[in-house]
Amino acid sequence: MRPASGPRGGGTATCHVVSHDRWIAQTMLQALPSDTTWNLVWHDGLAPTPDLDQGDALWIDPGLLIARNAWLESLGHPPLELMAPPADWLTLLDKDLLGRDVMVSRVGEIRLWREPPDSLGIDPWSQVAGGRVPEFRAARRSLDQLQGDLAPAPDDSLIQISRHVDGIDQEWRVVVLDGRAVASSGYCRHAGPEGRDIITVFDGATFDQSLRTSAERTAVIAADRGGIDAVCLDLAFLNPTAPGAIHGRMHPIVLEANPAWCCSPYDYGQDGMEGFLAAIARGRAPGLNGVAPSMQAPSASDGRMEPPGPDSRMAPYRPDSWMVSQFRNRYRSYWNHR
């Protein structure tokens, strides 16, 4: 991992953290060095947050972003645009990185299934693609369970379904910015029968630090192949005896990728936390939100502002329709209030 630089010229950068959980901001702040150039401001999200200054970074819960944009729409203002991978990003990767079959289908199509595709196996994992809905958490489901749990979902909601992987031991998160790993940490271990007992880093889980290089290298390769950047990639290492382990060493598979601006911070260390904040800053969509090109998010390499490359699949975040129906009315009492 190589550190990301902060703003040039000895200036400061502000990151607004919008979440009901103050722990997010506290964790970031406590990990930063005493001489950091970052200034963190926490907002609990009970009401719409004020306008951001040009160049400010924003960490925000996706549900609060949906609510904030619905409020802005009620005022006749443009939405706040943040960059994200496409909802079907995982399906763009080869199986050598995924270690399993993954597909994304619309709810309307899944309702017509008589049986799931054979490649997904028995009781595959399912979740909203590119987002979260409280009543439909990531879980293994039979087809009957899947169709039943999707009863309240809109027909156009996108669902990611993937074959179950046996033998997961450790899960790591890697932050990729400018095609480099700028932060990484293990975040959970699997134990017990079939690995169903989960121990997180916050519960004292320990990780094999010799795996860090492999995690970072695989994350960078996957981000490059998928054309994404300023993202957090979650990867899993299998037990040495599990299918997918090669040459006696555990080989990571890619579980998912999310934009840095909504990922939880882990044990990144001082340099890693500054790299994480730089990736969050890059989430502001270039040229949008009234942000001039000279005020775009800083590059991890030299502090300059750079737009996505021509091959980037990153695009302004468009939440799933099911998420919109769940969260857009949270600030309704503020609609049309100027």
Short mmCIF file of N, CA and C in Angstrom, two decimals, residues 110-278:
data_model
loop_
_atom_site.label_atom_id
_atom_site.label_comp_id
_atom_site.label_asym_id
_atom_site.label_seq_id
_atom_site.Cartn_x
_atom_site.Cartn_y
_atom_site.Cartn_z
N ILE A 110 -37.45 -12.38 -11.93
CA ILE A 110 -37.30 -13.41 -10.89
C ILE A 110 -38.66 -13.95 -10.47
N ARG A 111 -39.68 -13.12 -10.49
CA ARG A 111 -41.02 -13.57 -10.10
C ARG A 111 -41.56 -14.65 -11.04
N LEU A 112 -41.02 -14.70 -12.26
CA LEU A 112 -41.48 -15.68 -13.25
C LEU A 112 -40.67 -16.97 -13.22
N TRP A 113 -39.58 -17.01 -12.45
CA TRP A 113 -38.73 -18.20 -12.42
C TRP A 113 -39.49 -19.39 -11.82
N ARG A 114 -39.30 -20.55 -12.43
CA ARG A 114 -39.78 -21.80 -11.83
C ARG A 114 -38.65 -22.47 -11.05
N GLU A 115 -37.43 -22.16 -11.42
CA GLU A 115 -36.25 -22.61 -10.68
C GLU A 115 -35.11 -21.69 -11.04
N PRO A 116 -34.15 -21.49 -10.12
CA PRO A 116 -33.03 -20.60 -10.42
C PRO A 116 -32.07 -21.26 -11.40
N PRO A 117 -31.26 -20.48 -12.10
CA PRO A 117 -30.27 -21.08 -13.01
C PRO A 117 -29.37 -22.08 -12.27
N ASP A 118 -29.05 -23.18 -12.93
CA ASP A 118 -28.25 -24.24 -12.31
C ASP A 118 -26.91 -23.72 -11.81
N SER A 119 -26.34 -22.74 -12.52
CA SER A 119 -25.00 -22.25 -12.17
C SER A 119 -24.96 -21.59 -10.80
N LEU A 120 -26.14 -21.22 -10.25
CA LEU A 120 -26.17 -20.55 -8.95
C LEU A 120 -26.21 -21.52 -7.78
N GLY A 121 -26.41 -22.80 -8.05
CA GLY A 121 -26.40 -23.79 -6.98
C GLY A 121 -27.63 -23.72 -6.09
N ILE A 122 -27.55 -24.41 -4.96
CA ILE A 122 -28.66 -24.48 -4.01
C ILE A 122 -28.59 -23.30 -3.04
N ASP A 123 -29.69 -22.65 -2.83
CA ASP A 123 -29.80 -21.52 -1.88
C ASP A 123 -28.68 -20.50 -2.10
N PRO A 124 -28.67 -19.84 -3.25
CA PRO A 124 -27.63 -18.84 -3.51
C PRO A 124 -27.83 -17.58 -2.67
N TRP A 125 -26.79 -16.75 -2.61
CA TRP A 125 -26.86 -15.46 -1.94
C TRP A 125 -27.65 -14.49 -2.81
N SER A 126 -28.43 -13.63 -2.18
CA SER A 126 -29.16 -12.60 -2.93
C SER A 126 -29.19 -11.31 -2.12
N GLN A 127 -29.14 -10.19 -2.84
CA GLN A 127 -29.18 -8.87 -2.24
C GLN A 127 -29.52 -7.86 -3.32
N VAL A 128 -29.93 -6.67 -2.91
CA VAL A 128 -30.15 -5.60 -3.87
C VAL A 128 -28.81 -5.26 -4.51
N ALA A 129 -28.80 -5.15 -5.83
CA ALA A 129 -27.55 -4.85 -6.54
C ALA A 129 -27.21 -3.37 -6.36
N GLY A 130 -26.03 -3.09 -5.88
CA GLY A 130 -25.60 -1.71 -5.76
C GLY A 130 -26.30 -0.93 -4.68
N GLY A 131 -26.77 -1.60 -3.62
CA GLY A 131 -27.44 -0.87 -2.55
C GLY A 131 -27.94 -1.80 -1.46
N ARG A 132 -28.69 -1.24 -0.53
CA ARG A 132 -29.22 -2.01 0.59
C ARG A 132 -30.66 -1.57 0.86
N VAL A 133 -31.49 -2.53 1.24
CA VAL A 133 -32.85 -2.27 1.71
C VAL A 133 -33.00 -3.02 3.03
N PRO A 134 -33.42 -2.35 4.11
CA PRO A 134 -33.47 -3.01 5.42
C PRO A 134 -34.25 -4.31 5.43
N GLU A 135 -35.35 -4.38 4.69
CA GLU A 135 -36.19 -5.59 4.73
C GLU A 135 -35.69 -6.68 3.79
N PHE A 136 -34.58 -6.45 3.07
CA PHE A 136 -34.04 -7.46 2.17
C PHE A 136 -32.52 -7.45 2.29
N ARG A 137 -32.04 -8.02 3.37
CA ARG A 137 -30.60 -8.04 3.61
C ARG A 137 -29.94 -9.17 2.82
N ALA A 138 -28.64 -9.05 2.61
CA ALA A 138 -27.90 -10.10 1.92
C ALA A 138 -28.01 -11.40 2.71
N ALA A 139 -28.43 -12.47 2.04
CA ALA A 139 -28.63 -13.75 2.73
C ALA A 139 -28.76 -14.86 1.69
N ARG A 140 -28.61 -16.09 2.15
CA ARG A 140 -28.87 -17.25 1.30
C ARG A 140 -30.37 -17.51 1.31
N ARG A 141 -30.93 -17.76 0.14
CA ARG A 141 -32.36 -17.98 0.02
C ARG A 141 -32.65 -19.06 -1.02
N SER A 142 -33.66 -19.88 -0.73
CA SER A 142 -34.20 -20.77 -1.75
C SER A 142 -35.03 -19.91 -2.69
N LEU A 143 -35.46 -20.48 -3.82
CA LEU A 143 -36.27 -19.71 -4.75
C LEU A 143 -37.58 -19.27 -4.10
N ASP A 144 -38.21 -20.17 -3.32
CA ASP A 144 -39.46 -19.79 -2.64
C ASP A 144 -39.22 -18.63 -1.68
N GLN A 145 -38.14 -18.70 -0.93
CA GLN A 145 -37.82 -17.61 0.00
C GLN A 145 -37.52 -16.32 -0.75
N LEU A 146 -36.76 -16.43 -1.83
CA LEU A 146 -36.40 -15.25 -2.61
C LEU A 146 -37.64 -14.56 -3.16
N GLN A 147 -38.50 -15.33 -3.79
CA GLN A 147 -39.70 -14.74 -4.38
C GLN A 147 -40.63 -14.17 -3.29
N GLY A 148 -40.69 -14.83 -2.14
CA GLY A 148 -41.51 -14.33 -1.05
C GLY A 148 -40.97 -13.03 -0.49
N ASP A 149 -39.64 -12.96 -0.30
CA ASP A 149 -39.03 -11.75 0.27
C ASP A 149 -39.07 -10.58 -0.71
N LEU A 150 -39.22 -10.88 -2.00
CA LEU A 150 -39.29 -9.81 -3.00
C LEU A 150 -40.72 -9.31 -3.24
N ALA A 151 -41.68 -9.81 -2.46
CA ALA A 151 -43.07 -9.42 -2.66
C ALA A 151 -43.28 -7.90 -2.65
N PRO A 152 -42.62 -7.13 -1.75
CA PRO A 152 -42.84 -5.68 -1.75
C PRO A 152 -41.96 -4.91 -2.72
N ALA A 153 -41.12 -5.59 -3.48
CA ALA A 153 -40.16 -4.90 -4.33
C ALA A 153 -40.78 -4.46 -5.65
N PRO A 154 -40.35 -3.32 -6.20
CA PRO A 154 -40.80 -2.92 -7.55
C PRO A 154 -40.27 -3.89 -8.60
N ASP A 155 -40.98 -4.04 -9.68
CA ASP A 155 -40.57 -4.97 -10.74
C ASP A 155 -39.20 -4.62 -11.33
N ASP A 156 -38.85 -3.31 -11.35
CA ASP A 156 -37.60 -2.91 -11.99
C ASP A 156 -36.41 -2.90 -11.04
N SER A 157 -36.61 -3.28 -9.77
CA SER A 157 -35.49 -3.36 -8.83
C SER A 157 -34.52 -4.44 -9.29
N LEU A 158 -33.22 -4.16 -9.16
CA LEU A 158 -32.18 -5.10 -9.60
C LEU A 158 -31.67 -5.91 -8.41
N ILE A 159 -31.65 -7.22 -8.56
CA ILE A 159 -31.21 -8.13 -7.51
C ILE A 159 -29.97 -8.89 -7.98
N GLN A 160 -28.94 -8.87 -7.15
CA GLN A 160 -27.72 -9.63 -7.43
C GLN A 160 -27.83 -10.99 -6.75
N ILE A 161 -27.58 -12.04 -7.52
CA ILE A 161 -27.68 -13.40 -7.00
C ILE A 161 -26.37 -14.11 -7.33
N SER A 162 -25.78 -14.76 -6.34
CA SER A 162 -24.48 -15.40 -6.56
C SER A 162 -24.41 -16.75 -5.86
N ARG A 163 -23.65 -17.62 -6.46
CA ARG A 163 -23.47 -18.96 -5.90
C ARG A 163 -22.75 -18.87 -4.56
N HIS A 164 -23.13 -19.70 -3.61
CA HIS A 164 -22.49 -19.72 -2.30
C HIS A 164 -21.06 -20.25 -2.41
N VAL A 165 -20.14 -19.64 -1.68
CA VAL A 165 -18.75 -20.09 -1.65
C VAL A 165 -18.47 -20.70 -0.29
N ASP A 166 -18.07 -21.96 -0.28
CA ASP A 166 -17.73 -22.64 0.98
C ASP A 166 -16.29 -22.34 1.38
N GLY A 167 -16.05 -22.36 2.67
CA GLY A 167 -14.69 -22.32 3.17
C GLY A 167 -14.06 -20.95 3.30
N ILE A 168 -14.85 -19.88 3.38
CA ILE A 168 -14.26 -18.55 3.57
C ILE A 168 -13.66 -18.46 4.97
N ASP A 169 -12.45 -17.95 5.04
CA ASP A 169 -11.76 -17.80 6.32
C ASP A 169 -11.70 -16.32 6.73
N GLN A 170 -11.08 -15.48 5.90
CA GLN A 170 -10.90 -14.06 6.22
C GLN A 170 -11.48 -13.19 5.12
N GLU A 171 -12.05 -12.04 5.52
CA GLU A 171 -12.50 -11.05 4.56
C GLU A 171 -11.72 -9.76 4.78
N TRP A 172 -11.28 -9.17 3.67
CA TRP A 172 -10.47 -7.94 3.70
C TRP A 172 -11.15 -6.87 2.85
N ARG A 173 -10.90 -5.62 3.22
CA ARG A 173 -11.35 -4.49 2.40
C ARG A 173 -10.13 -3.71 1.93
N VAL A 174 -10.14 -3.33 0.65
CA VAL A 174 -9.05 -2.56 0.06
C VAL A 174 -9.65 -1.33 -0.61
N VAL A 175 -9.08 -0.16 -0.31
CA VAL A 175 -9.50 1.08 -0.95
C VAL A 175 -8.58 1.34 -2.13
N VAL A 176 -9.16 1.48 -3.32
CA VAL A 176 -8.40 1.71 -4.54
C VAL A 176 -8.66 3.12 -5.04
N LEU A 177 -7.59 3.86 -5.28
CA LEU A 177 -7.68 5.23 -5.80
C LEU A 177 -6.56 5.45 -6.79
N ASP A 178 -6.88 6.02 -7.95
CA ASP A 178 -5.89 6.22 -9.01
C ASP A 178 -5.18 4.92 -9.38
N GLY A 179 -5.93 3.82 -9.33
CA GLY A 179 -5.36 2.53 -9.72
C GLY A 179 -4.36 1.97 -8.72
N ARG A 180 -4.37 2.47 -7.48
CA ARG A 180 -3.45 1.98 -6.45
C ARG A 180 -4.22 1.67 -5.17
N ALA A 181 -3.69 0.74 -4.39
CA ALA A 181 -4.26 0.46 -3.08
C ALA A 181 -3.74 1.50 -2.09
N VAL A 182 -4.64 2.32 -1.55
CA VAL A 182 -4.23 3.37 -0.62
C VAL A 182 -4.62 3.05 0.81
N ALA A 183 -5.39 1.99 1.04
CA ALA A 183 -5.76 1.57 2.39
C ALA A 183 -6.24 0.13 2.32
N SER A 184 -6.00 -0.63 3.38
CA SER A 184 -6.48 -2.02 3.42
C SER A 184 -6.55 -2.49 4.86
N SER A 185 -7.48 -3.41 5.10
CA SER A 185 -7.64 -3.97 6.44
C SER A 185 -8.49 -5.23 6.37
N GLY A 186 -8.16 -6.21 7.20
CA GLY A 186 -9.10 -7.30 7.41
C GLY A 186 -10.28 -6.78 8.20
N TYR A 187 -11.47 -7.35 7.96
CA TYR A 187 -12.62 -6.85 8.71
C TYR A 187 -13.46 -7.94 9.36
N CYS A 188 -13.34 -9.20 8.93
CA CYS A 188 -14.05 -10.26 9.65
C CYS A 188 -13.43 -11.61 9.38
N ARG A 189 -13.64 -12.54 10.33
CA ARG A 189 -13.22 -13.93 10.21
C ARG A 189 -14.44 -14.82 10.30
N HIS A 190 -14.39 -15.95 9.60
CA HIS A 190 -15.47 -16.94 9.65
C HIS A 190 -15.02 -18.11 10.52
N ALA A 191 -15.92 -18.57 11.38
CA ALA A 191 -15.61 -19.69 12.28
C ALA A 191 -16.86 -20.54 12.46
N GLY A 192 -16.71 -21.62 13.21
CA GLY A 192 -17.85 -22.48 13.49
C GLY A 192 -18.25 -23.34 12.31
N PRO A 193 -19.31 -24.14 12.50
CA PRO A 193 -19.78 -25.02 11.42
C PRO A 193 -20.12 -24.23 10.17
N GLU A 194 -19.55 -24.63 9.06
CA GLU A 194 -19.78 -24.00 7.76
C GLU A 194 -19.43 -22.52 7.77
N GLY A 195 -18.61 -22.08 8.72
CA GLY A 195 -18.17 -20.70 8.74
C GLY A 195 -19.27 -19.70 9.02
N ARG A 196 -20.31 -20.11 9.72
CA ARG A 196 -21.45 -19.22 9.93
C ARG A 196 -21.24 -18.24 11.07
N ASP A 197 -20.31 -18.52 11.98
CA ASP A 197 -20.03 -17.60 13.07
C ASP A 197 -19.03 -16.55 12.58
N ILE A 198 -19.41 -15.29 12.68
CA ILE A 198 -18.60 -14.19 12.17
C ILE A 198 -18.00 -13.40 13.34
N ILE A 199 -16.69 -13.20 13.30
CA ILE A 199 -16.00 -12.38 14.30
C ILE A 199 -15.41 -11.19 13.55
N THR A 200 -15.80 -9.98 13.95
CA THR A 200 -15.33 -8.79 13.23
C THR A 200 -14.08 -8.22 13.87
N VAL A 201 -13.47 -7.29 13.16
CA VAL A 201 -12.28 -6.61 13.68
C VAL A 201 -12.61 -5.86 14.96
N PHE A 202 -13.84 -5.42 15.12
CA PHE A 202 -14.24 -4.69 16.32
C PHE A 202 -14.45 -5.62 17.51
N ASP A 203 -14.57 -6.93 17.24
CA ASP A 203 -14.71 -7.92 18.30
C ASP A 203 -13.38 -8.60 18.63
N GLY A 204 -12.31 -8.09 18.07
CA GLY A 204 -10.98 -8.64 18.36
C GLY A 204 -10.47 -9.65 17.36
N ALA A 205 -11.09 -9.75 16.20
CA ALA A 205 -10.60 -10.69 15.18
C ALA A 205 -9.19 -10.31 14.75
N THR A 206 -8.35 -11.29 14.55
CA THR A 206 -6.99 -11.07 14.06
C THR A 206 -6.86 -11.62 12.65
N PHE A 207 -5.90 -11.08 11.91
CA PHE A 207 -5.78 -11.42 10.49
C PHE A 207 -4.32 -11.72 10.14
N ASP A 208 -4.16 -12.57 9.15
CA ASP A 208 -2.83 -12.93 8.66
C ASP A 208 -2.31 -11.76 7.81
N GLN A 209 -1.39 -10.99 8.37
CA GLN A 209 -0.91 -9.80 7.68
C GLN A 209 -0.12 -10.11 6.42
N SER A 210 0.33 -11.37 6.29
CA SER A 210 1.04 -11.75 5.06
C SER A 210 0.10 -11.77 3.86
N LEU A 211 -1.21 -11.70 4.10
CA LEU A 211 -2.18 -11.72 3.01
C LEU A 211 -2.47 -10.33 2.45
N ARG A 212 -1.97 -9.30 3.12
CA ARG A 212 -2.28 -7.93 2.70
C ARG A 212 -1.86 -7.67 1.25
N THR A 213 -0.65 -8.08 0.90
CA THR A 213 -0.16 -7.82 -0.46
C THR A 213 -1.06 -8.48 -1.51
N SER A 214 -1.45 -9.72 -1.24
CA SER A 214 -2.32 -10.43 -2.18
C SER A 214 -3.69 -9.75 -2.28
N ALA A 215 -4.23 -9.30 -1.15
CA ALA A 215 -5.52 -8.61 -1.16
C ALA A 215 -5.43 -7.33 -1.98
N GLU A 216 -4.37 -6.54 -1.75
CA GLU A 216 -4.23 -5.28 -2.47
C GLU A 216 -4.01 -5.50 -3.96
N ARG A 217 -3.18 -6.47 -4.30
CA ARG A 217 -2.91 -6.74 -5.71
C ARG A 217 -4.18 -7.18 -6.43
N THR A 218 -4.94 -8.09 -5.83
CA THR A 218 -6.18 -8.57 -6.46
C THR A 218 -7.19 -7.44 -6.60
N ALA A 219 -7.31 -6.59 -5.58
CA ALA A 219 -8.26 -5.47 -5.64
C ALA A 219 -7.91 -4.52 -6.77
N VAL A 220 -6.64 -4.21 -6.93
CA VAL A 220 -6.20 -3.30 -7.99
C VAL A 220 -6.49 -3.91 -9.36
N ILE A 221 -6.21 -5.20 -9.52
CA ILE A 221 -6.49 -5.88 -10.80
C ILE A 221 -7.98 -5.84 -11.10
N ALA A 222 -8.82 -6.16 -10.10
CA ALA A 222 -10.26 -6.19 -10.31
C ALA A 222 -10.80 -4.80 -10.64
N ALA A 223 -10.32 -3.77 -9.94
CA ALA A 223 -10.78 -2.41 -10.22
C ALA A 223 -10.38 -1.99 -11.64
N ASP A 224 -9.17 -2.37 -12.05
CA ASP A 224 -8.70 -2.02 -13.39
C ASP A 224 -9.55 -2.73 -14.46
N ARG A 225 -9.78 -4.02 -14.28
CA ARG A 225 -10.57 -4.77 -15.27
C ARG A 225 -12.01 -4.24 -15.34
N GLY A 226 -12.53 -3.82 -14.19
CA GLY A 226 -13.90 -3.35 -14.16
C GLY A 226 -14.05 -1.87 -14.44
N GLY A 227 -12.94 -1.13 -14.60
CA GLY A 227 -13.00 0.28 -14.92
C GLY A 227 -13.56 1.14 -13.81
N ILE A 228 -13.23 0.82 -12.54
CA ILE A 228 -13.75 1.60 -11.43
C ILE A 228 -12.60 2.15 -10.59
N ASP A 229 -12.88 3.22 -9.84
CA ASP A 229 -11.84 3.87 -9.03
C ASP A 229 -12.51 4.60 -7.88
N ALA A 230 -11.71 4.96 -6.88
CA ALA A 230 -12.22 5.60 -5.66
C ALA A 230 -13.29 4.71 -5.02
N VAL A 231 -12.95 3.44 -4.88
CA VAL A 231 -13.89 2.43 -4.41
C VAL A 231 -13.26 1.57 -3.32
N CYS A 232 -14.14 0.90 -2.58
CA CYS A 232 -13.72 -0.08 -1.58
C CYS A 232 -14.11 -1.47 -2.09
N LEU A 233 -13.14 -2.33 -2.24
CA LEU A 233 -13.40 -3.69 -2.69
C LEU A 233 -13.29 -4.64 -1.50
N ASP A 234 -14.30 -5.50 -1.36
CA ASP A 234 -14.28 -6.52 -0.32
C ASP A 234 -13.87 -7.84 -0.96
N LEU A 235 -12.91 -8.51 -0.33
CA LEU A 235 -12.38 -9.76 -0.85
C LEU A 235 -12.39 -10.82 0.24
N ALA A 236 -12.45 -12.09 -0.17
CA ALA A 236 -12.46 -13.20 0.77
C ALA A 236 -11.31 -14.15 0.47
N PHE A 237 -10.64 -14.59 1.53
CA PHE A 237 -9.62 -15.64 1.44
C PHE A 237 -10.23 -16.93 1.95
N LEU A 238 -10.00 -18.01 1.21
CA LEU A 238 -10.53 -19.31 1.60
C LEU A 238 -9.53 -20.05 2.47
N ASN A 239 -10.05 -21.00 3.26
CA ASN A 239 -9.17 -21.89 3.99
C ASN A 239 -8.30 -22.66 3.00
N PRO A 240 -7.07 -23.00 3.38
CA PRO A 240 -6.15 -23.68 2.44
C PRO A 240 -6.70 -24.96 1.84
N THR A 241 -7.60 -25.63 2.55
CA THR A 241 -8.14 -26.90 2.05
C THR A 241 -9.43 -26.73 1.26
N ALA A 242 -9.92 -25.50 1.17
CA ALA A 242 -11.19 -25.26 0.49
C ALA A 242 -10.98 -25.17 -1.02
N PRO A 243 -12.03 -25.46 -1.81
CA PRO A 243 -11.94 -25.26 -3.26
C PRO A 243 -11.61 -23.80 -3.56
N GLY A 244 -10.67 -23.57 -4.47
CA GLY A 244 -10.27 -22.21 -4.80
C GLY A 244 -8.93 -21.83 -4.23
N ALA A 245 -8.46 -22.57 -3.19
CA ALA A 245 -7.13 -22.31 -2.66
C ALA A 245 -6.11 -22.96 -3.60
N ILE A 246 -5.06 -22.20 -3.96
CA ILE A 246 -4.13 -22.71 -4.95
C ILE A 246 -2.72 -22.76 -4.40
N HIS A 247 -1.99 -23.82 -4.76
CA HIS A 247 -0.58 -23.97 -4.42
C HIS A 247 -0.32 -23.79 -2.92
N GLY A 248 -1.27 -24.26 -2.11
CA GLY A 248 -1.07 -24.19 -0.67
C GLY A 248 -1.27 -22.81 -0.08
N ARG A 249 -1.55 -21.80 -0.89
CA ARG A 249 -1.78 -20.44 -0.40
C ARG A 249 -3.23 -20.07 -0.66
N MET A 250 -3.79 -19.27 0.22
CA MET A 250 -5.16 -18.83 0.02
C MET A 250 -5.19 -17.73 -1.03
N HIS A 251 -6.13 -17.86 -1.96
CA HIS A 251 -6.24 -16.92 -3.08
C HIS A 251 -7.53 -16.13 -2.92
N PRO A 252 -7.49 -14.79 -2.92
CA PRO A 252 -8.71 -14.03 -2.65
C PRO A 252 -9.66 -14.00 -3.83
N ILE A 253 -10.94 -13.98 -3.51
CA ILE A 253 -11.97 -13.76 -4.51
C ILE A 253 -12.67 -12.44 -4.20
N VAL A 254 -13.21 -11.80 -5.22
CA VAL A 254 -13.86 -10.50 -5.06
C VAL A 254 -15.32 -10.70 -4.66
N LEU A 255 -15.71 -10.11 -3.54
CA LEU A 255 -17.08 -10.22 -3.06
C LEU A 255 -17.97 -9.10 -3.59
N GLU A 256 -17.49 -7.86 -3.48
CA GLU A 256 -18.27 -6.72 -3.98
C GLU A 256 -17.40 -5.48 -3.99
N ALA A 257 -17.92 -4.43 -4.60
CA ALA A 257 -17.25 -3.12 -4.62
C ALA A 257 -18.29 -2.05 -4.37
N ASN A 258 -17.93 -1.06 -3.56
CA ASN A 258 -18.81 0.04 -3.24
C ASN A 258 -18.03 1.35 -3.31
N PRO A 259 -18.71 2.46 -3.61
CA PRO A 259 -18.01 3.74 -3.61
C PRO A 259 -17.50 4.07 -2.21
N ALA A 260 -16.32 4.69 -2.15
CA ALA A 260 -15.72 5.00 -0.85
C ALA A 260 -16.60 5.91 -0.01
N TRP A 261 -17.43 6.74 -0.65
CA TRP A 261 -18.20 7.74 0.08
C TRP A 261 -19.31 7.14 0.96
N CYS A 262 -19.50 5.82 0.93
CA CYS A 262 -20.48 5.23 1.85
C CYS A 262 -19.96 3.97 2.53
N CYS A 263 -18.63 3.73 2.48
CA CYS A 263 -18.06 2.54 3.10
C CYS A 263 -17.62 2.82 4.53
N SER A 264 -17.81 1.86 5.40
CA SER A 264 -17.36 2.01 6.79
C SER A 264 -15.84 2.03 6.87
N PRO A 265 -15.28 2.85 7.74
CA PRO A 265 -13.82 2.86 7.92
C PRO A 265 -13.37 1.69 8.79
N TYR A 266 -12.26 1.10 8.42
CA TYR A 266 -11.70 0.02 9.22
C TYR A 266 -10.32 0.42 9.74
N ASP A 267 -9.52 -0.55 10.13
CA ASP A 267 -8.23 -0.28 10.77
C ASP A 267 -7.17 -0.01 9.70
N TYR A 268 -7.22 1.19 9.11
CA TYR A 268 -6.35 1.51 7.99
C TYR A 268 -5.02 2.12 8.41
N GLY A 269 -4.87 2.53 9.65
CA GLY A 269 -3.66 3.26 10.03
C GLY A 269 -3.74 4.70 9.56
N GLN A 270 -2.75 5.51 9.92
CA GLN A 270 -2.79 6.93 9.60
C GLN A 270 -2.72 7.20 8.10
N ASP A 271 -1.75 6.61 7.42
CA ASP A 271 -1.65 6.83 5.98
C ASP A 271 -2.88 6.27 5.27
N GLY A 272 -3.34 5.09 5.71
CA GLY A 272 -4.49 4.49 5.07
C GLY A 272 -5.76 5.31 5.25
N MET A 273 -5.94 5.91 6.44
CA MET A 273 -7.14 6.71 6.65
C MET A 273 -7.11 7.96 5.79
N GLU A 274 -5.95 8.56 5.61
CA GLU A 274 -5.86 9.72 4.72
C GLU A 274 -6.13 9.30 3.27
N GLY A 275 -5.68 8.12 2.88
CA GLY A 275 -5.99 7.61 1.55
C GLY A 275 -7.47 7.36 1.38
N PHE A 276 -8.10 6.83 2.43
CA PHE A 276 -9.55 6.60 2.40
C PHE A 276 -10.31 7.91 2.22
N LEU A 277 -9.89 8.95 2.93
CA LEU A 277 -10.54 10.25 2.80
C LEU A 277 -10.33 10.84 1.41
N ALA A 278 -9.15 10.62 0.83
CA ALA A 278 -8.91 11.10 -0.53
C ALA A 278 -9.83 10.40 -1.52
#
